[in-house]
Amino acid sequence: MQRRIFCATTALIASIGFAGAAAAQTKWDFATAYPAFNFHSKNNELFVKDVDAATGGKLKITPHFGASLFKMPEIKRAVQTGNAQMGEFFLVSFQNESQLFGVDGLPFLVSSYEEAFKLYQAQKPALQKLLDKQGQVLLYAVAWPPQGIYTKKPVQSVADLKGMKWRVYSPTTARIGELIGAQPVTVQEAELSQALATGVVDGLISSSATGADNKLFESLKYYYNVQAWIPKNAVTVSKKAFAALSKPEQDALLKAAAAAEERGWKESREVDAKSQATLKQGGMSVELPSPQLKADLAKLGETVVKEWTEKAGAEGKAILDTYKAGK
């Protein structure tokens, strides 16, 4: 009898302990818009594994790739409202919300990854403050490869882009479309291949990685490596969800985020070279811009930067001043 009581008591204690452990586990959803094979997604997956290991499984983050949880334009709002604890979004797409989101999409402001990272450091305090007001904590931001021009026909000057059905993903790309006399069409990356196949668009500015991932060489023939700008994806967490974590869990999350940011920027460089090689292998002509095209785009860039600075006001000017002072 005593043995039965002892066994029952042991089982009860074990079950209580298990229930307590289960209750202590926090589960988050991480909404992303890119396919699992994209380099941003792979970096995010490693981040999730690092957090799991560092917290001993107490914080479980489930990534949802390919816009399977929320569509790309909805992800940022989903984090703000708590419908997803974490999310990844393309900063420049939200420039209409605040000009600060668009700083890394300004044409020809940076010409290298080193300069892009310096611009990020100049932008970061204002970005963190803005996201905090929106109920979010910035975990990390990772650059895309430099943006180039994809077309069906050869392009020697901006005049050759006139009339083109121009895919846009931000206010800046839309403004560029207007300035070159193209027909701007908003298309999210998940819909890009279909838009090209059906003739909805026939030209765009995007990264080499986007071209390789979406096999743009099946619809377009030319990629001009103009390195127009180096935009970033931001990964954020709900401020409320972050505050609910214990201090050790918060520290583990931030440490894994710092590692993801460093790893992601390094990977972006490598992906650029690999992606350009993939474009060539697919039959696309990968070229540098002609002197005329480069000059035309530089002039166009000056107009866009001037307009942005006027809209962004003192805070925007301070970011640019800090960046230029650190170059």
mmCIF file of N, CA, C and O in Angstrom, residues 273-313:
data_model
loop_
_atom_site.group_PDB
_atom_site.id
_atom_site.type_symbol
_atom_site.label_atom_id
_atom_site.label_comp_id
_atom_site.label_asym_id
_atom_site.label_seq_id
_atom_site.Cartn_x
_atom_site.Cartn_y
_atom_site.Cartn_z
ATOM 1 N N ALA A 273 27.200 38.151 -55.267
ATOM 2 C CA ALA A 273 28.096 37.541 -56.258
ATOM 3 C C ALA A 273 27.486 36.260 -56.832
ATOM 4 O O ALA A 273 27.493 36.039 -58.055
ATOM 5 N N LYS A 274 26.934 35.413 -55.975
ATOM 6 C CA LYS A 274 26.321 34.157 -56.425
ATOM 7 C C LYS A 274 25.108 34.419 -57.319
ATOM 8 O O LYS A 274 24.901 33.737 -58.327
ATOM 9 N N SER A 275 24.323 35.418 -56.941
ATOM 10 C CA SER A 275 23.097 35.713 -57.684
ATOM 11 C C SER A 275 23.399 36.254 -59.075
ATOM 12 O O SER A 275 22.730 35.900 -60.055
ATOM 13 N N GLN A 276 24.406 37.112 -59.173
ATOM 14 C CA GLN A 276 24.789 37.613 -60.494
ATOM 15 C C GLN A 276 25.278 36.471 -61.387
ATOM 16 O O GLN A 276 24.993 36.446 -62.592
ATOM 17 N N ALA A 277 25.973 35.513 -60.788
ATOM 18 C CA ALA A 277 26.423 34.338 -61.537
ATOM 19 C C ALA A 277 25.215 33.516 -62.007
ATOM 20 O O ALA A 277 25.193 33.015 -63.142
ATOM 21 N N THR A 278 24.209 33.399 -61.141
ATOM 22 C CA THR A 278 22.981 32.666 -61.498
ATOM 23 C C THR A 278 22.253 33.347 -62.655
ATOM 24 O O THR A 278 21.743 32.674 -63.565
ATOM 25 N N LEU A 279 22.206 34.672 -62.637
ATOM 26 C CA LEU A 279 21.558 35.417 -63.718
ATOM 27 C C LEU A 279 22.265 35.139 -65.052
ATOM 28 O O LEU A 279 21.616 34.918 -66.078
ATOM 29 N N LYS A 280 23.585 35.140 -65.011
ATOM 30 C CA LYS A 280 24.366 34.866 -66.228
ATOM 31 C C LYS A 280 24.115 33.454 -66.730
ATOM 32 O O LYS A 280 23.931 33.226 -67.925
ATOM 33 N N GLN A 281 24.106 32.501 -65.797
ATOM 34 C CA GLN A 281 23.883 31.103 -66.172
ATOM 35 C C GLN A 281 22.493 30.909 -66.778
ATOM 36 O O GLN A 281 22.288 30.033 -67.619
ATOM 37 N N GLY A 282 21.552 31.750 -66.356
ATOM 38 C CA GLY A 282 20.196 31.668 -66.888
ATOM 39 C C GLY A 282 20.046 32.334 -68.242
ATOM 40 O O GLY A 282 18.956 32.312 -68.823
ATOM 41 N N GLY A 283 21.130 32.919 -68.743
ATOM 42 C CA GLY A 283 21.095 33.541 -70.065
ATOM 43 C C GLY A 283 20.914 35.050 -70.053
ATOM 44 O O GLY A 283 20.777 35.671 -71.116
ATOM 45 N N MET A 284 20.936 35.658 -68.864
ATOM 46 C CA MET A 284 20.763 37.106 -68.777
ATOM 47 C C MET A 284 22.096 37.811 -68.998
ATOM 48 O O MET A 284 23.147 37.338 -68.547
ATOM 49 N N SER A 285 22.053 38.939 -69.676
ATOM 50 C CA SER A 285 23.247 39.755 -69.882
ATOM 51 C C SER A 285 23.423 40.667 -68.671
ATOM 52 O O SER A 285 22.569 41.518 -68.402
ATOM 53 N N VAL A 286 24.484 40.464 -67.914
ATOM 54 C CA VAL A 286 24.765 41.261 -66.713
ATOM 55 C C VAL A 286 25.815 42.309 -67.071
ATOM 56 O O VAL A 286 26.950 41.967 -67.402
ATOM 57 N N GLU A 287 25.427 43.573 -67.010
ATOM 58 C CA GLU A 287 26.304 44.633 -67.499
ATOM 59 C C GLU A 287 26.402 45.789 -66.513
ATOM 60 O O GLU A 287 25.526 45.987 -65.669
ATOM 61 N N LEU A 288 27.471 46.574 -66.667
ATOM 62 C CA LEU A 288 27.591 47.839 -65.950
ATOM 63 C C LEU A 288 26.847 48.899 -66.759
ATOM 64 O O LEU A 288 26.711 48.765 -67.977
ATOM 65 N N PRO A 289 26.359 49.960 -66.120
ATOM 66 C CA PRO A 289 25.628 50.988 -66.871
ATOM 67 C C PRO A 289 26.560 51.773 -67.782
ATOM 68 O O PRO A 289 27.745 51.942 -67.485
ATOM 69 N N SER A 290 26.024 52.247 -68.886
ATOM 70 C CA SER A 290 26.802 53.112 -69.770
ATOM 71 C C SER A 290 27.062 54.439 -69.055
ATOM 72 O O SER A 290 26.346 54.796 -68.116
ATOM 73 N N PRO A 291 28.082 55.195 -69.458
ATOM 74 C CA PRO A 291 28.330 56.498 -68.838
ATOM 75 C C PRO A 291 27.105 57.404 -68.874
ATOM 76 O O PRO A 291 26.831 58.120 -67.905
ATOM 77 N N GLN A 292 26.341 57.356 -69.984
ATOM 78 C CA GLN A 292 25.154 58.197 -70.101
ATOM 79 C C GLN A 292 24.073 57.777 -69.110
ATOM 80 O O GLN A 292 23.457 58.614 -68.438
ATOM 81 N N LEU A 293 23.832 56.475 -69.002
ATOM 82 C CA LEU A 293 22.831 55.980 -68.066
ATOM 83 C C LEU A 293 23.226 56.320 -66.628
ATOM 84 O O LEU A 293 22.393 56.754 -65.827
ATOM 85 N N LYS A 294 24.504 56.165 -66.328
ATOM 86 C CA LYS A 294 24.995 56.468 -64.983
ATOM 87 C C LYS A 294 24.799 57.943 -64.656
ATOM 88 O O LYS A 294 24.352 58.298 -63.558
ATOM 89 N N ALA A 295 25.106 58.816 -65.603
ATOM 90 C CA ALA A 295 24.949 60.260 -65.406
ATOM 91 C C ALA A 295 23.472 60.636 -65.255
ATOM 92 O O ALA A 295 23.107 61.449 -64.397
ATOM 93 N N ASP A 296 22.626 60.035 -66.087
ATOM 94 C CA ASP A 296 21.183 60.305 -66.018
ATOM 95 C C ASP A 296 20.612 59.900 -64.664
ATOM 96 O O ASP A 296 19.812 60.623 -64.056
ATOM 97 N N LEU A 297 21.017 58.730 -64.197
ATOM 98 C CA LEU A 297 20.503 58.217 -62.927
ATOM 99 C C LEU A 297 21.005 59.053 -61.753
ATOM 100 O O LEU A 297 20.267 59.275 -60.778
ATOM 101 N N ALA A 298 22.249 59.516 -61.823
ATOM 102 C CA ALA A 298 22.802 60.348 -60.755
ATOM 103 C C ALA A 298 22.015 61.649 -60.627
ATOM 104 O O ALA A 298 21.701 62.107 -59.519
ATOM 105 N N LYS A 299 21.672 62.244 -61.763
ATOM 106 C CA LYS A 299 20.891 63.477 -61.767
ATOM 107 C C LYS A 299 19.500 63.233 -61.197
ATOM 108 O O LYS A 299 18.970 64.034 -60.406
ATOM 109 N N LEU A 300 18.909 62.133 -61.596
ATOM 110 C CA LEU A 300 17.597 61.745 -61.089
ATOM 111 C C LEU A 300 17.661 61.529 -59.571
ATOM 112 O O LEU A 300 16.762 61.941 -58.829
ATOM 113 N N GLY A 301 18.759 60.897 -59.115
ATOM 114 C CA GLY A 301 18.945 60.636 -57.688
ATOM 115 C C GLY A 301 19.007 61.912 -56.870
ATOM 116 O O GLY A 301 18.456 61.984 -55.761
ATOM 117 N N GLU A 302 19.655 62.938 -57.405
ATOM 118 C CA GLU A 302 19.739 64.217 -56.706
ATOM 119 C C GLU A 302 18.356 64.802 -56.457
ATOM 120 O O GLU A 302 18.073 65.350 -55.391
ATOM 121 N N THR A 303 17.479 64.679 -57.451
ATOM 122 C CA THR A 303 16.102 65.177 -57.324
ATOM 123 C C THR A 303 15.354 64.430 -56.215
ATOM 124 O O THR A 303 14.685 65.046 -55.374
ATOM 125 N N VAL A 304 15.481 63.100 -56.212
ATOM 126 C CA VAL A 304 14.766 62.283 -55.225
ATOM 127 C C VAL A 304 15.265 62.559 -53.810
ATOM 128 O O VAL A 304 14.468 62.685 -52.862
ATOM 129 N N VAL A 305 16.574 62.673 -53.639
ATOM 130 C CA VAL A 305 17.148 62.940 -52.312
ATOM 131 C C VAL A 305 16.709 64.314 -51.813
ATOM 132 O O VAL A 305 16.368 64.486 -50.632
ATOM 133 N N LYS A 306 16.707 65.292 -52.692
ATOM 134 C CA LYS A 306 16.277 66.649 -52.322
ATOM 135 C C LYS A 306 14.820 66.637 -51.862
ATOM 136 O O LYS A 306 14.472 67.242 -50.833
ATOM 137 N N GLU A 307 13.965 65.954 -52.604
ATOM 138 C CA GLU A 307 12.546 65.878 -52.251
ATOM 139 C C GLU A 307 12.356 65.165 -50.918
ATOM 140 O O GLU A 307 11.540 65.576 -50.086
ATOM 141 N N TRP A 308 13.110 64.091 -50.702
ATOM 142 C CA TRP A 308 13.007 63.338 -49.447
ATOM 143 C C TRP A 308 13.422 64.207 -48.268
ATOM 144 O O TRP A 308 12.755 64.214 -47.219
ATOM 145 N N THR A 309 14.525 64.923 -48.421
ATOM 146 C CA THR A 309 15.037 65.762 -47.336
ATOM 147 C C THR A 309 14.021 66.836 -46.937
ATOM 148 O O THR A 309 13.841 67.123 -45.750
ATOM 149 N N GLU A 310 13.365 67.397 -47.925
ATOM 150 C CA GLU A 310 12.348 68.418 -47.645
ATOM 151 C C GLU A 310 11.182 67.821 -46.853
ATOM 152 O O GLU A 310 10.660 68.441 -45.929
ATOM 153 N N LYS A 311 10.778 66.602 -47.197
ATOM 154 C CA LYS A 311 9.672 65.941 -46.505
ATOM 155 C C LYS A 311 10.084 65.438 -45.124
ATOM 156 O O LYS A 311 9.288 65.460 -44.180
ATOM 157 N N ALA A 312 11.320 64.978 -45.002
ATOM 158 C CA ALA A 312 11.783 64.370 -43.746
ATOM 159 C C ALA A 312 12.089 65.409 -42.674
ATOM 160 O O ALA A 312 12.141 65.070 -41.486
ATOM 161 N N GLY A 313 12.312 66.655 -43.074
ATOM 162 C CA GLY A 313 12.526 67.721 -42.111
ATOM 163 C C GLY A 313 13.845 67.618 -41.363
ATOM 164 O O GLY A 313 14.818 67.008 -41.832
#
